[in-house]
Short mmCIF file of C-alpha atoms in Angstrom, two decimals:
data_model
loop_
_atom_site.label_atom_id
_atom_site.label_comp_id
_atom_site.label_asym_id
_atom_site.label_seq_id
_atom_site.Cartn_x
_atom_site.Cartn_y
_atom_site.Cartn_z
CA MET O 4 19.74 5.51 37.44
CA PRO O 5 20.56 3.11 34.58
CA SER O 6 24.09 3.04 33.27
CA ARG O 7 25.00 3.97 29.72
CA ARG O 8 25.50 0.29 28.92
CA GLN O 9 22.00 -0.61 30.15
CA VAL O 10 20.46 2.17 28.08
CA LEU O 11 22.34 1.03 24.96
CA LEU O 12 21.39 -2.61 25.51
CA GLY O 13 17.75 -1.65 26.07
CA GLY O 14 17.77 0.44 22.89
CA ALA O 15 19.32 -2.43 20.93
CA ALA O 16 16.68 -4.84 22.26
CA VAL O 17 13.83 -2.51 21.27
CA THR O 18 15.36 -2.01 17.82
CA ALA O 19 15.66 -5.77 17.35
CA LEU O 20 12.03 -6.33 18.38
CA VAL O 21 10.80 -3.63 16.01
CA GLY O 22 12.90 -5.13 13.21
CA VAL O 23 11.52 -8.62 13.79
CA GLY O 24 7.98 -7.23 13.86
CA ALA O 25 8.57 -5.31 10.63
CA VAL O 26 9.86 -8.42 8.88
CA GLY O 27 6.83 -10.35 10.11
CA LEU O 28 4.51 -7.68 8.76
CA GLN O 29 6.25 -7.67 5.38
CA LEU O 30 5.69 -11.42 5.04
CA ARG O 31 1.93 -10.95 5.32
CA ALA O 32 0.18 -11.72 2.03
CA SER O 33 -1.66 -8.99 0.16
CA ARG O 34 -5.34 -9.29 -0.69
CA LEU O 35 -5.46 -8.92 -4.46
CA ARG O 36 -8.48 -7.47 -6.24
CA GLU O 37 -9.35 -8.95 -9.61
CA PRO O 38 -9.47 -6.34 -12.41
CA ARG O 39 -12.53 -6.46 -14.64
CA ARG O 40 -10.46 -5.63 -17.74
CA PRO O 41 -6.89 -6.43 -18.75
CA LEU O 42 -4.43 -4.09 -17.04
CA ALA O 43 -2.50 -1.68 -19.25
CA ALA O 44 -0.04 -0.07 -16.83
CA LEU O 45 -0.46 -1.45 -13.31
CA ASP O 46 0.51 -4.85 -12.01
CA PRO O 47 -2.01 -6.82 -9.89
CA VAL O 48 -0.56 -5.53 -6.60
CA GLY O 49 -0.60 -1.90 -7.76
CA PHE O 50 -4.16 -2.33 -9.02
CA SER O 51 -5.20 -3.74 -5.65
CA VAL O 52 -3.61 -0.79 -3.85
CA VAL O 53 -5.46 1.68 -6.10
CA ALA O 54 -8.70 -0.21 -5.43
CA ALA O 55 -8.15 -0.11 -1.67
CA VAL O 56 -7.27 3.59 -1.66
CA ALA O 57 -10.26 4.43 -3.86
CA GLU O 58 -12.61 2.50 -1.56
CA ARG O 59 -11.14 4.24 1.47
CA VAL O 60 -11.45 7.72 -0.07
CA CYS O 61 -14.85 7.19 -1.74
CA PRO O 62 -16.83 4.50 0.10
CA ALA O 63 -20.37 3.74 -0.93
CA ALA O 64 -22.91 5.94 0.77
CA GLU O 65 -26.67 6.08 0.79
CA GLY O 66 -27.70 6.62 -2.81
CA LEU O 67 -24.11 6.86 -4.06
CA PRO O 68 -22.06 4.11 -5.71
CA SER O 69 -18.70 2.96 -4.42
CA ALA O 70 -15.41 3.66 -6.16
CA TRP O 71 -15.35 -0.02 -7.15
CA ALA O 72 -18.80 0.24 -8.74
CA LEU O 73 -17.61 3.28 -10.73
CA GLU O 74 -14.55 1.29 -11.90
CA VAL O 75 -12.16 3.88 -10.49
CA PRO O 76 -9.19 1.45 -10.29
CA GLU O 77 -9.56 0.53 -13.98
CA ARG O 78 -9.80 4.22 -14.91
CA VAL O 79 -6.62 4.99 -12.98
CA ASP O 80 -4.92 2.16 -14.88
CA GLU O 81 -6.09 3.69 -18.18
CA LEU O 82 -4.80 7.11 -17.11
CA LEU O 83 -1.40 5.67 -16.18
CA ALA O 84 -1.23 3.87 -19.54
CA ARG O 85 -1.47 7.26 -21.29
CA MET O 86 1.38 8.75 -19.24
CA GLU O 87 5.04 8.58 -20.14
CA PRO O 88 6.35 5.12 -19.19
CA GLY O 89 8.81 6.50 -16.64
CA GLN O 90 6.11 8.45 -14.84
CA ALA O 91 3.76 5.46 -14.77
CA THR O 92 6.58 3.35 -13.32
CA ASP O 93 7.20 5.95 -10.61
CA VAL O 94 3.53 5.97 -9.65
CA SER O 95 3.50 2.16 -9.54
CA ARG O 96 6.50 2.15 -7.22
CA ALA O 97 4.89 4.74 -4.96
CA LEU O 98 1.79 2.56 -4.75
CA LEU O 99 3.95 -0.29 -3.47
CA LEU O 100 4.97 1.95 -0.57
CA LEU O 101 1.30 2.28 0.36
CA GLU O 102 1.02 -1.51 0.27
CA SER O 103 3.81 -1.90 2.82
CA PRO O 104 2.35 -3.11 6.14
CA LEU O 105 5.09 -1.23 7.99
CA VAL O 106 3.91 2.05 6.45
CA SER O 107 0.34 1.15 7.44
CA VAL O 108 1.41 0.63 11.04
CA LEU O 109 3.40 3.86 11.16
CA PHE O 110 0.83 6.11 9.49
CA GLY O 111 -2.43 4.35 10.29
#
């Protein structure tokens, strides 16, 4: 049976490995999508996150256009531009959480 010290050292080692892995994931560059119109509320990273989420939720299917073809990311940007600035900022910050590679690893 391992001693308390061995359990604590093992837990510390696992925590350190997870931390190093998380930092490595955070350093990974994002793939930015190029907007077809000037952005009104989102920044390029937020726009790219919206584009990725829209493509994941509504992929192209037989006889149906993709979310990108329907310009869903640009329409979301227009919608956010009509919101109160504080609310649009909150949505933009929440989108950055979706962009986090660590969140992607934890939640698939």
